[in-house]
Short mmCIF file of C-alpha atoms and ligand atoms in Angstrom, two decimals:
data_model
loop_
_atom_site.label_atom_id
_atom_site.label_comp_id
_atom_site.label_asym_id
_atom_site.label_seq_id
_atom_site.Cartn_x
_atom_site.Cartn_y
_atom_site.Cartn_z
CA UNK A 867 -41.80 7.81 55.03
CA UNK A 868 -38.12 6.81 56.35
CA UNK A 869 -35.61 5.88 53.36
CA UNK A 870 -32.43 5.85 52.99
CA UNK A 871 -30.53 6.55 50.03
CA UNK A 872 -27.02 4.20 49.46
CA UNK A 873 -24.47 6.02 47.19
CA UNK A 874 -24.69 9.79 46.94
CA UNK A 875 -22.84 10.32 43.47
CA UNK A 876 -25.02 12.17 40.67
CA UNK A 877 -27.64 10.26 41.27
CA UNK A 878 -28.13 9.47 44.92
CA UNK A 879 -27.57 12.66 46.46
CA UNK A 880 -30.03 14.29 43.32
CA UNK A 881 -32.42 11.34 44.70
CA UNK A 882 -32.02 12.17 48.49
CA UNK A 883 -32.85 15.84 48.74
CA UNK A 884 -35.94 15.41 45.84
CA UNK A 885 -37.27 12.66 48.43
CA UNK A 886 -37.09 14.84 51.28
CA UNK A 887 -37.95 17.78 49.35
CA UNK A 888 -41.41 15.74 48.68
CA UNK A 889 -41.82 15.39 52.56
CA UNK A 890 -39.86 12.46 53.34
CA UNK A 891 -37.37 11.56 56.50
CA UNK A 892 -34.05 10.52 54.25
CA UNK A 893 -30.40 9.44 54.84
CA UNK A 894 -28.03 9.66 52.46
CA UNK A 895 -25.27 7.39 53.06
CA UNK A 896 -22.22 7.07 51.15
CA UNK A 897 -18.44 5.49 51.81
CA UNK A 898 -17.04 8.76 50.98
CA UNK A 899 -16.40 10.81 53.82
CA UNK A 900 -15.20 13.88 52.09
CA UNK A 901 -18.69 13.40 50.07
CA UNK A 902 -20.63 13.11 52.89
CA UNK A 903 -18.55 15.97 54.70
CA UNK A 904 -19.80 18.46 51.85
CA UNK A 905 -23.05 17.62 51.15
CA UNK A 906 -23.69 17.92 55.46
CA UNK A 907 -22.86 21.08 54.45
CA UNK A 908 -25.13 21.43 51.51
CA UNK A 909 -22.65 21.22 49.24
CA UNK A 910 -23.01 19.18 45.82
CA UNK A 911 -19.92 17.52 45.80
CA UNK A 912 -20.51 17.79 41.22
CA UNK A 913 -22.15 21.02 39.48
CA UNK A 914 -26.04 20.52 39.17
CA UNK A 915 -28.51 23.83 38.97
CA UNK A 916 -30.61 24.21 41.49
CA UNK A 917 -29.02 21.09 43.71
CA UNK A 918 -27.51 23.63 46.58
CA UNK A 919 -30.18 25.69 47.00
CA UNK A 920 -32.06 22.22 47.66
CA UNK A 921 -30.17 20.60 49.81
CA UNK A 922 -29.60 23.85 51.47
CA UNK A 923 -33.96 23.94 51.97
CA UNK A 924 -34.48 20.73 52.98
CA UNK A 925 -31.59 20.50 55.44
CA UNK A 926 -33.23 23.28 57.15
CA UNK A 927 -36.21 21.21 58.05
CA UNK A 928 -34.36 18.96 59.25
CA UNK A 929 -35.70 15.78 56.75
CA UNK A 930 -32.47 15.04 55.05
CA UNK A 931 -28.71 13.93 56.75
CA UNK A 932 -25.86 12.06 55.40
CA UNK A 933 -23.89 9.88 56.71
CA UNK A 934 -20.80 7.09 56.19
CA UNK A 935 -22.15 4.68 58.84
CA UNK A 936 -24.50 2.01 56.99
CA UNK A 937 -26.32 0.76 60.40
CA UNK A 938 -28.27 4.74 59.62
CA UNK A 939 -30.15 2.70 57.58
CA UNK A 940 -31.86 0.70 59.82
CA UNK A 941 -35.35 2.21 60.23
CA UNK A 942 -36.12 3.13 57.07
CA UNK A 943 -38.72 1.35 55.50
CA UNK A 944 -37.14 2.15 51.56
CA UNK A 945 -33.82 1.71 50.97
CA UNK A 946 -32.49 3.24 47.52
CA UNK A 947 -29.44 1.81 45.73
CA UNK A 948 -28.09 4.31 43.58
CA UNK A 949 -24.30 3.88 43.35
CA UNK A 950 -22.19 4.23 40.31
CA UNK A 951 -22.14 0.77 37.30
CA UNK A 952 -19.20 2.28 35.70
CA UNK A 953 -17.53 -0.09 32.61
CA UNK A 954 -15.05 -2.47 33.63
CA UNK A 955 -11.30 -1.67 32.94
CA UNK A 956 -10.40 -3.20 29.68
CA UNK A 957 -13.85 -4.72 29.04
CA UNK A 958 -17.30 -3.38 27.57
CA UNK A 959 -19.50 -4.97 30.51
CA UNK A 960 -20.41 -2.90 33.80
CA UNK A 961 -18.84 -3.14 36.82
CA UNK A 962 -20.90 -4.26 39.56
CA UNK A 963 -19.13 -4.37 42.47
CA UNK A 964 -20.51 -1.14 44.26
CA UNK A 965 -24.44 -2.68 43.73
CA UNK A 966 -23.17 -5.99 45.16
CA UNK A 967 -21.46 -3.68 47.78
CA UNK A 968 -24.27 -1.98 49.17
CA UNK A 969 -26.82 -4.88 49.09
CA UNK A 970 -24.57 -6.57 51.21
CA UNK A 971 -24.00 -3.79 53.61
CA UNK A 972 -27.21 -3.15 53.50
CA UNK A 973 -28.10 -6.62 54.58
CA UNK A 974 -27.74 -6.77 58.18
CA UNK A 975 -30.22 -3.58 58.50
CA UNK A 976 -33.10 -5.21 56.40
CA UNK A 977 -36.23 -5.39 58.54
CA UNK A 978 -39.65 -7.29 57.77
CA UNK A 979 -41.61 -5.41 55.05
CA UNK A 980 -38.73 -3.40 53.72
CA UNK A 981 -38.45 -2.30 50.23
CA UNK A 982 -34.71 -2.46 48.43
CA UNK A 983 -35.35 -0.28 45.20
CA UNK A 984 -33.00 -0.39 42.57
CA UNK A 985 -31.88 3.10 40.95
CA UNK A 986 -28.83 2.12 39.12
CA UNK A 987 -28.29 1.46 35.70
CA UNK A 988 -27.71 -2.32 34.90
CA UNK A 989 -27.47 -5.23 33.05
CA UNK A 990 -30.74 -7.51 32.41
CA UNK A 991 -30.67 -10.10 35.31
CA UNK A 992 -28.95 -8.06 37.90
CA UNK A 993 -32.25 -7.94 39.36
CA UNK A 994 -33.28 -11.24 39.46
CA UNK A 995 -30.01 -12.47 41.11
CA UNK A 996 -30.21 -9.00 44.17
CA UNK A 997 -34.45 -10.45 44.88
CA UNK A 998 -32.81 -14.03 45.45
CA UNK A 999 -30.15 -12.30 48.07
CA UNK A 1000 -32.35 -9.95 49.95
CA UNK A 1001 -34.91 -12.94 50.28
CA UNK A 1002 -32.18 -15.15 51.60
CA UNK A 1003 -31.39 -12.37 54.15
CA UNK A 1004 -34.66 -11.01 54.77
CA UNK A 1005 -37.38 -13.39 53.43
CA UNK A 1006 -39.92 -10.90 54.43
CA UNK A 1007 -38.20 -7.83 52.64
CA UNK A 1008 -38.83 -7.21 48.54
CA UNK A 1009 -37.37 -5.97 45.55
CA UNK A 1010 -37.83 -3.60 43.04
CA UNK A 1011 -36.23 -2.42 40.33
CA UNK A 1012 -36.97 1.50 39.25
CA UNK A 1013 -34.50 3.14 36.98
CA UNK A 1014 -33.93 6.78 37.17
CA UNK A 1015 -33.85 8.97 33.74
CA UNK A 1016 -32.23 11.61 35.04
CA UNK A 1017 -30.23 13.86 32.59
CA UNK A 1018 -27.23 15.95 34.26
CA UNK A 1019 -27.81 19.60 34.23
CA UNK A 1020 -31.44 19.26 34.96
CA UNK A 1021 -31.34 16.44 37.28
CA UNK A 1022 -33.69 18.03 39.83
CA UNK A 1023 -36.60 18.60 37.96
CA UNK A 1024 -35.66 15.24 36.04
CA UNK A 1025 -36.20 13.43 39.18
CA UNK A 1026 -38.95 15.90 41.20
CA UNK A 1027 -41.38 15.63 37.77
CA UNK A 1028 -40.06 12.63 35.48
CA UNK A 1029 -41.34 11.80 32.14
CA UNK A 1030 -42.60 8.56 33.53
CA UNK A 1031 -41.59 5.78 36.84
CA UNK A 1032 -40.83 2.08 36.05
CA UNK A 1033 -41.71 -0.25 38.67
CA UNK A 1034 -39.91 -3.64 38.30
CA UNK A 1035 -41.68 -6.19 40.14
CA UNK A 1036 -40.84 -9.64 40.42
CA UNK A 1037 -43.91 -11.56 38.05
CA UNK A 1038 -44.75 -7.19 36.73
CA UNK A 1039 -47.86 -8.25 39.04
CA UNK A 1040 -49.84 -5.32 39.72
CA UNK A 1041 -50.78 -6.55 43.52
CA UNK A 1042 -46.85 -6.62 44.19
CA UNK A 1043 -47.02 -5.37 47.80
CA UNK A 1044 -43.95 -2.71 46.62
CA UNK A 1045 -46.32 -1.07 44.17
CA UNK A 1046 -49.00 0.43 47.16
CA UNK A 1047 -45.00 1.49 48.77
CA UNK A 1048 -43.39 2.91 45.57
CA UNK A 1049 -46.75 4.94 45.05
CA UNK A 1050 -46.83 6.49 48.43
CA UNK A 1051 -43.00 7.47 47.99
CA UNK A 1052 -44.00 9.14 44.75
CA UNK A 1053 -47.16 10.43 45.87
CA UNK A 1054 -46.53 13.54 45.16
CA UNK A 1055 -45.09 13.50 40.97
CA UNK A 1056 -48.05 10.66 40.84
CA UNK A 1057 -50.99 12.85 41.38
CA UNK A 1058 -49.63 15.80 39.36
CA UNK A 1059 -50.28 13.04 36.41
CA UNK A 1060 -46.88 11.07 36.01
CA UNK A 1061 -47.24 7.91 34.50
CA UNK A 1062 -46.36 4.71 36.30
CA UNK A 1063 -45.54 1.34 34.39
CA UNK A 1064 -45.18 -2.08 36.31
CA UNK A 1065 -43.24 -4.30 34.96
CA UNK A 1066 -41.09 -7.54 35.51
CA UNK A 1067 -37.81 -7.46 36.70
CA UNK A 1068 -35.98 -7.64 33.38
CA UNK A 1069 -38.05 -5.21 31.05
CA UNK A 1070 -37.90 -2.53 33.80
CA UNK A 1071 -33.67 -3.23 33.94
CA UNK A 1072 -33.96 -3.31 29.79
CA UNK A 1073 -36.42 0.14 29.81
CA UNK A 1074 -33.22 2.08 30.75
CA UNK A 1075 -30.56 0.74 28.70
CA UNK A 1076 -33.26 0.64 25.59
CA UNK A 1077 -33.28 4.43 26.35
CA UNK A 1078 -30.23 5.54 26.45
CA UNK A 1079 -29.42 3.41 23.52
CA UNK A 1080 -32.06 4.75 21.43
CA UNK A 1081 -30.76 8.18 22.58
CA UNK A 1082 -27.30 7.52 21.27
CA UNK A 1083 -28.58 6.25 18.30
CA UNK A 1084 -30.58 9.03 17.68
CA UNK A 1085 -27.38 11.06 17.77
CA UNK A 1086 -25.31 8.93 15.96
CA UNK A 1087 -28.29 8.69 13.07
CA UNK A 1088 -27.92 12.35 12.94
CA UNK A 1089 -24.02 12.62 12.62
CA UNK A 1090 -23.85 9.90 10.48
CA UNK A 1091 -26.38 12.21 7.88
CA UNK A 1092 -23.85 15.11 8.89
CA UNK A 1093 -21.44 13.04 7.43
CA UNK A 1094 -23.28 13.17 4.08
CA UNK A 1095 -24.02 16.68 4.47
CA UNK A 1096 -20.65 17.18 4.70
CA UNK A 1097 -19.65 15.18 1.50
CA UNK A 1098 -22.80 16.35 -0.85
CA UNK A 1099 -22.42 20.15 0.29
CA UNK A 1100 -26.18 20.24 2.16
CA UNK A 1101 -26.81 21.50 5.99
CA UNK A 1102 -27.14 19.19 8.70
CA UNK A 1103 -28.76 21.52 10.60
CA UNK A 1104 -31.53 22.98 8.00
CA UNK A 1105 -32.56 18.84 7.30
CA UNK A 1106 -32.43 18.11 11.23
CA UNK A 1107 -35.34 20.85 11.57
CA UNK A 1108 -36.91 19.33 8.51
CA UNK A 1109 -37.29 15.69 9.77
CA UNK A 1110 -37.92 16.98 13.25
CA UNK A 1111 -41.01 18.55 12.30
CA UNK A 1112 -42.57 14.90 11.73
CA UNK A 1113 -43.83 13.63 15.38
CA UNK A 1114 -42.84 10.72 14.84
CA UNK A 1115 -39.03 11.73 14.46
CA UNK A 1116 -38.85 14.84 16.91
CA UNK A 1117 -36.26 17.31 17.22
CA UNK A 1118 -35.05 16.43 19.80
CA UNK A 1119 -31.55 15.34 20.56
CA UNK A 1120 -31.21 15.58 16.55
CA UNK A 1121 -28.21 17.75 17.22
CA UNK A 1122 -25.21 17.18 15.13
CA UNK A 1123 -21.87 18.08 16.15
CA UNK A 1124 -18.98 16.40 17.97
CA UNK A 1125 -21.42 13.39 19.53
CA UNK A 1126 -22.28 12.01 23.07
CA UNK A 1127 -20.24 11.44 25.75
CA UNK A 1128 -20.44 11.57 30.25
CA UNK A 1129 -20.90 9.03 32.45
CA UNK A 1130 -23.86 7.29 30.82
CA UNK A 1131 -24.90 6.73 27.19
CA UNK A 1132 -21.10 5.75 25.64
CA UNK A 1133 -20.69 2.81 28.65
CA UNK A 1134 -24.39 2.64 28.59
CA UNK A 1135 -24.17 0.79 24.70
CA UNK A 1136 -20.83 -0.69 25.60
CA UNK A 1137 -22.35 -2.73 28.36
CA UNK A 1138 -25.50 -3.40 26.65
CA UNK A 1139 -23.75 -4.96 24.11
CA UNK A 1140 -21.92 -7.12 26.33
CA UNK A 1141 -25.05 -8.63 27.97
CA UNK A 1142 -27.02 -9.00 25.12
CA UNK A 1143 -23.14 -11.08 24.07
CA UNK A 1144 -23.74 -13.08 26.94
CA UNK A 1145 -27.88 -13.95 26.26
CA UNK A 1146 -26.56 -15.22 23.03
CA UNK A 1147 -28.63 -12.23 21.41
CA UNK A 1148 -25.54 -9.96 20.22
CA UNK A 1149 -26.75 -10.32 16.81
CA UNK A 1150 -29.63 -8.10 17.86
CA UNK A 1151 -27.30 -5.15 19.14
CA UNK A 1152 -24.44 -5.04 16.32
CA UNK A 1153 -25.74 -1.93 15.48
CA UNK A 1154 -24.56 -0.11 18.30
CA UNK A 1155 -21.51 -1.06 17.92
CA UNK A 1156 -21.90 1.19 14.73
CA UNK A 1157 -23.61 3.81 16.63
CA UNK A 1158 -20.63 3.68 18.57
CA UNK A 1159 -17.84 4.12 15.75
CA UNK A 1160 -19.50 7.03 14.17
CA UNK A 1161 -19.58 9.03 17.22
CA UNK A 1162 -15.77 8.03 18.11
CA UNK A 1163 -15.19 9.07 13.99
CA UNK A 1164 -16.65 12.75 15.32
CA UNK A 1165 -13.63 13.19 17.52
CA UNK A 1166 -10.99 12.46 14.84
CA UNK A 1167 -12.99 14.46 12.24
CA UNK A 1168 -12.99 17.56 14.20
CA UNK A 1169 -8.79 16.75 14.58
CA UNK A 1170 -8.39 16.92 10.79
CA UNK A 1171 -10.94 19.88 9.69
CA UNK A 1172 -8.79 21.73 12.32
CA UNK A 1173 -5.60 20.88 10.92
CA UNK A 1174 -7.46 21.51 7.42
CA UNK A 1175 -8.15 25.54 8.86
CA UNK A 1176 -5.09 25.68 9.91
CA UNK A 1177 -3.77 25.12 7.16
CA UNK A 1178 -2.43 21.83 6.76
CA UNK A 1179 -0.20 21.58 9.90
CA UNK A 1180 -1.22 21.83 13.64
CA UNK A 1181 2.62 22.03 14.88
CA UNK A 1182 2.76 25.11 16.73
CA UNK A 1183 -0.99 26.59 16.47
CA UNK A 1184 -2.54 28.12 19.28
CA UNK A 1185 -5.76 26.35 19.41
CA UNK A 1186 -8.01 27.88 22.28
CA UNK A 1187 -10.97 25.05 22.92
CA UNK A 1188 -14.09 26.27 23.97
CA UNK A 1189 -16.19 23.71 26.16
CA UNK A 1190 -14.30 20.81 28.38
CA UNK A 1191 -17.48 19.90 30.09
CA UNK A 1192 -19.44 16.24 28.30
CA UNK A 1193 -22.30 19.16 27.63
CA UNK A 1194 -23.65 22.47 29.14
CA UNK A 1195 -24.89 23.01 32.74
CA UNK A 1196 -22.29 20.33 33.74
CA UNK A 1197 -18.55 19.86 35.33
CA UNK A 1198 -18.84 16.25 34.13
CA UNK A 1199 -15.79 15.83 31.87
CA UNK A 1200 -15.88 11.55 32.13
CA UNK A 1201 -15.39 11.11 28.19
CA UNK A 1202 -16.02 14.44 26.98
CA UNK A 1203 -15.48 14.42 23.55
CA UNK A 1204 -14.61 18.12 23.62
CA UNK A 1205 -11.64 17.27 26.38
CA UNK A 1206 -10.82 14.27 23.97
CA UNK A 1207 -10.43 16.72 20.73
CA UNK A 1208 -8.23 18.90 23.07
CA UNK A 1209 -5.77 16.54 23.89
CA UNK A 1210 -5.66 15.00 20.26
CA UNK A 1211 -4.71 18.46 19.65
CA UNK A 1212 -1.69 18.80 21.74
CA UNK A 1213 -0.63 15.43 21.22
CA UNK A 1214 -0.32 16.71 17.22
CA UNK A 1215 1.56 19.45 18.47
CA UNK A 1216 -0.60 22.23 18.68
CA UNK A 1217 -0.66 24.62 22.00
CA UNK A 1218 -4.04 24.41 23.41
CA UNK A 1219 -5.38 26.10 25.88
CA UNK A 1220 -8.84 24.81 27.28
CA UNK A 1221 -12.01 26.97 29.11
CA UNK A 1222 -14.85 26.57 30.52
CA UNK A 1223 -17.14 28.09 33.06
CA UNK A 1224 -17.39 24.89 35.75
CA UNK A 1225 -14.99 21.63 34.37
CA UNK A 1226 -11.63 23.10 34.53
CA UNK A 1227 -10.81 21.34 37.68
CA UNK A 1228 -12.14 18.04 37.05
CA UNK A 1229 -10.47 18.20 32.95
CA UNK A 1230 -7.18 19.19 34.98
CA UNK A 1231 -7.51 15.85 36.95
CA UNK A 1232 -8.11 13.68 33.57
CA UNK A 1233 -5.41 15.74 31.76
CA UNK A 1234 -3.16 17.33 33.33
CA UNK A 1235 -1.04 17.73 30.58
CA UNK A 1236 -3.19 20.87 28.85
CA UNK A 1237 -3.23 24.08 29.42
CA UNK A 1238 -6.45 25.60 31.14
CA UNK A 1239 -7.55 29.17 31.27
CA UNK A 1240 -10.75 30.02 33.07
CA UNK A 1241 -10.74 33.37 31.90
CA UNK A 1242 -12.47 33.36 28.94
CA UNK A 1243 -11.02 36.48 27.74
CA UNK A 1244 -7.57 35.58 28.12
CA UNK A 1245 -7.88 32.09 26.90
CA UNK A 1246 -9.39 33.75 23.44
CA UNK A 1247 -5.70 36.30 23.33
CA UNK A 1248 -3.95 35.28 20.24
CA UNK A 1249 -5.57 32.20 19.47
CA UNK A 1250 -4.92 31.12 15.89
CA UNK A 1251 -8.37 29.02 15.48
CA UNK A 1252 -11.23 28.72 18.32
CA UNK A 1253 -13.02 25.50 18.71
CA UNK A 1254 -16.45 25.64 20.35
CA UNK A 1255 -17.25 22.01 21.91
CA UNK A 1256 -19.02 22.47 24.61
CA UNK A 1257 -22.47 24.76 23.94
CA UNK A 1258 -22.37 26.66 26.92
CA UNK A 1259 -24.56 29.95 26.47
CA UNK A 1260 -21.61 32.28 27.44
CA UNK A 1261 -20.45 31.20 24.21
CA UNK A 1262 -23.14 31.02 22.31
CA UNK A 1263 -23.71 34.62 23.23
CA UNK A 1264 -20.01 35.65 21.98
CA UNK A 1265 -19.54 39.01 19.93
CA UNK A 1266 -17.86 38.07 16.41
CA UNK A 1267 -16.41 41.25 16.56
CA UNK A 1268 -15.07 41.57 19.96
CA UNK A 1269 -13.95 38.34 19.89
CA UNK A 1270 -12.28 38.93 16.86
CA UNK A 1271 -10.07 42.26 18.30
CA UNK A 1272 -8.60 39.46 21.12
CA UNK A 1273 -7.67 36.61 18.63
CA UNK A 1274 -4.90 36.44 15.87
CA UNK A 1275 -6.87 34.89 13.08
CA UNK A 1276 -10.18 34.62 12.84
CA UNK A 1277 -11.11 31.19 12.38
CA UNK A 1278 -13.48 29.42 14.47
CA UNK A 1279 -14.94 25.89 14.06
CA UNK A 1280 -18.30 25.34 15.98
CA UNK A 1281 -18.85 21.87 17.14
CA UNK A 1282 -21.93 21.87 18.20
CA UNK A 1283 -23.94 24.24 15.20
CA UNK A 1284 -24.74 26.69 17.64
CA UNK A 1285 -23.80 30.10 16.41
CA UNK A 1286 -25.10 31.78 13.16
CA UNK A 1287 -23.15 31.21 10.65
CA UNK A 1288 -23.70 34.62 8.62
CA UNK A 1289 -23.27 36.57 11.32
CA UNK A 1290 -19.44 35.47 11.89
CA UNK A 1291 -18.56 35.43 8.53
CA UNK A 1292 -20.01 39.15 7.88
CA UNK A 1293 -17.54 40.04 11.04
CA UNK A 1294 -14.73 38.37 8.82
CA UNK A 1295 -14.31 34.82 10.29
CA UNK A 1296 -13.72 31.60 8.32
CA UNK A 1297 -16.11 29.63 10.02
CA UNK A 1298 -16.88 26.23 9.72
CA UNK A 1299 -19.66 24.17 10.79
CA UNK A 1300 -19.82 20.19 11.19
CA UNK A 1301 -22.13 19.09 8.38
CA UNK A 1302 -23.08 22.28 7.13
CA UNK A 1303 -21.98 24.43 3.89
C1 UGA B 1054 -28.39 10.50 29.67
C2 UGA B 1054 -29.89 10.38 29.34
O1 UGA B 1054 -30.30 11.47 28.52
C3 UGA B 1054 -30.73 10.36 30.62
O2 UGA B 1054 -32.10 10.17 30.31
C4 UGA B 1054 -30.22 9.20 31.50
O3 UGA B 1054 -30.95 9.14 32.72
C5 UGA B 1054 -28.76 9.43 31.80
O4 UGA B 1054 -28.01 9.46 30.57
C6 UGA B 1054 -28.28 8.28 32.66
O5 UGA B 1054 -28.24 7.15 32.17
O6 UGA B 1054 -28.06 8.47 33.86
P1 UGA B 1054 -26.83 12.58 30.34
O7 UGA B 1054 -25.68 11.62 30.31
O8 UGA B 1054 -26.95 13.53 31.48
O9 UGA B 1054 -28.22 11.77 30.29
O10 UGA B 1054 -26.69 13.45 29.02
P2 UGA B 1054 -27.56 13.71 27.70
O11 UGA B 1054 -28.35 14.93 27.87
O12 UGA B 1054 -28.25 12.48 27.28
O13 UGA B 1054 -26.39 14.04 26.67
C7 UGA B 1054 -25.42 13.03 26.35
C8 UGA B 1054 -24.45 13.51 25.32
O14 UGA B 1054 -25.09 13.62 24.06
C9 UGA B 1054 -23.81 14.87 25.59
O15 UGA B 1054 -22.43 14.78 25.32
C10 UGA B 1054 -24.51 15.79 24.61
O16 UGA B 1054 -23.71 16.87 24.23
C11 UGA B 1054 -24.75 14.85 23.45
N1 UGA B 1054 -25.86 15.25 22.55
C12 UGA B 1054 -27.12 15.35 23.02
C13 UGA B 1054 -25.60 15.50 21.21
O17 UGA B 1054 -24.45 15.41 20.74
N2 UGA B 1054 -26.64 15.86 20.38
C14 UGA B 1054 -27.91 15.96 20.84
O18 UGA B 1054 -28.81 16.29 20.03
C15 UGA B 1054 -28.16 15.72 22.19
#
């Protein structure tokens, strides 16, 4: 099939190279011409395993270009919108203006029979209100909303062999003439035995955000209990594996530590709460405004127990932060709460110096104002406490001892739970955990 692919951020140039990876003629098209520029080249403009070497295959066969010039998408039966709903400035609710964008520029290109399939994450209705335009312009052409679940880090499998595909079809009417389309598309994930739902317009928009809001809750649940943890003396980490073991809780994303952040979950709830506001069904959501505040209370925990270690005063202590990425496998740093704890830090006088293995540019850009060492080993010299916040296995896998010959006290507080406890305090660390003993 011919698609083309509007928007090649995370998700859109993920999207393009898995569609022409399962056999399909794509364009990528994006405003950004340095984007476009690098991912000609087959290369990821972002940090993604696996996306390179992918891009890099199917550019060979000759299935997959990019390009800045819209009109590229005329021709292609399936156009994808998958451009970026980040929050408005100084309010909770997304911004839509690049979705409007592309439908528009998209427009002109829209032939009889064409399928416009949402991607993007957004608010209940958005749907609705982009059928009503691309009928006006194209009364043959439909619409379909299909959110993508990708997580960063493993966004290529995520999208080449997803849990599951939402079709949003105006009436959730089986016949919908974009269901036989959609299906050939994802021919390939469907008859390896990937569920399909079909849906209305709304409940597929509402799948996602019910998702990712159930995700952050999930976390949030968790840190809250850490909380407790912390205050009766038990381990966060020892009941997490307890109530995982029931299937109906899962371990999964039962990880306590510093909370969520990226691009998605924190203005994910933000935004939900704002439509739901606007529905006149806030009531229903107050919660996450909760789920919000204890993960935001993570941040400013993880200030004081440092300045606890240290003892009492953080003027002057050379703090080296582990971890600037939002989480492993990722240069992401849009509201990392690790990058967050770092500048608290300096702000509170400490000298911190900040690694990690992929992020350091991109945490340079958002604060310029810390110190960043991408060698590890130098960035541990001296240090007077180590904060792991980002679980990235070259620190998981660090030596207590050898780490402890570089730094000048050994004190380390982990974050994210991931190293073993008894092992750093029989090399002589004070280590502290976040809702453990
Ligand atoms: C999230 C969802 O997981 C995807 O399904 C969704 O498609 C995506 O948002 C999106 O809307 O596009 P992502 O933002 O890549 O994916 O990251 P997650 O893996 O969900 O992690 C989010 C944050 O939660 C990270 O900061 C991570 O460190 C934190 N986390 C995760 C915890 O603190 N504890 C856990 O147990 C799990």
């Amino acid at each position: 099939m011919r698609i083309s692919v509007i928007g090649c951020g995370y998700l859109g140039a993920v999207h393009a190279a898995c569609m022409a990876k399962l056999g399909h003629e794509v364009v990528g098209i994006d405003v950004d011409e340095q984007k476009i520029a690098n991912l000609s080249e087959a290369t990821a403009p972002f940090y993604e395993p696996g996306l390179e070497d992918l891009l890099r295959d199917v550019q060979e066969t000759g299935r997959l270009k990019f390009t800045t010039d819209i009109s590229a998408a005329a021709g292609s039966s399936v156009h994808f919108i998958c451009v970026g709903t980040p929050q408005k400035k100084g309010e909770n609710g997304a911004d839509l203006r690049f979705v409007d964008a592309s439908a528009e520029a998209l427009a002109p290109y829209l032939a009889p029979g064409d399928l416009v399939v949402g991607k993007s994450t957004v608010p209940v209705g958005t749907a609705a209100r982009l059928a009503e335009f691309v009928k006006d312009v194209q009364p043959d052409a439909h619409l379909v909303w299909n959110p993508e679940f990708l997580r960063e880090g493993h966004a290529v499998s995520d999208t080449l062999q997803p849990d599951r595909f939402v079709y949003g079809v105006e009436g959730g009417s089986e016949d919908d003439p974009a269901v036989s389309v959609l299906d050939e598309v994802y021919a390939v994930p469907l008859s390896n035995g990937t569920p399909r739902l079909i849906t209305d317009h709304p409940t597929a928009e509402l799948v996602k955000t019910a998702a990712n809001s159930f995700l952050a809750t999930k976390i949030s649940f968790i840190n809250a209990m850490a909380e407790v943890c912390e205050a009766a003396g038990a381990d966060i980490s020892s009941l997490a594996d307890a109530i995982g073991l029931d299937d109906r809780i899962g371990r999964k994303f039962l990880n306590a530590g510093i909370g969520f952040g990226g691009g998605c979950l924190p203005k994910d709830i933000r935004a939900f709460m704002a439509r739901a506001g606007e529905l006149g069904a806030d009531q229903a959501l107050t919660f996450l405004r909760e789920v919000d505040a204890i993960n935001m209370r993570r941040r400013n925990r993880v200030v004081e127990l440092t300045r606890d270690l240290c003892d009492g005063s953080l003027l002057g202590k050379r703090i080296t932060v582990l971890g600037a990425a939002f989480k492993p496998e990722s240069d992401d740093v849009r509201d990392s709460p690790a990058l967050n704890i770092a500048a608290q830090l300096q702000l509170q006088g400490a000298v911190v110096t900040v690694n990690d293995p992929k992020a350091l540019v991109n945490a340079a850009k958002r604060f310029p104002e810390l110190h960043y060492e991408s060698n590890l080993e130098i960035a541990l010299n001296g240090a007077d406490i180590l904060l792991l916040l980002t679980e990235w296995q070259q620190y998981r896998d660090l030596d207590p001892y050898v780490t402890g010959a570089s730094v000048t006290c050994r004190r380390i507080l982990d974050g994210r739970n991931t190293l073993d406890p008894s092992k750093w305090r029989s090399a002589g660390w004070l280590y502290r955990g976040l809702g453990r003993p």
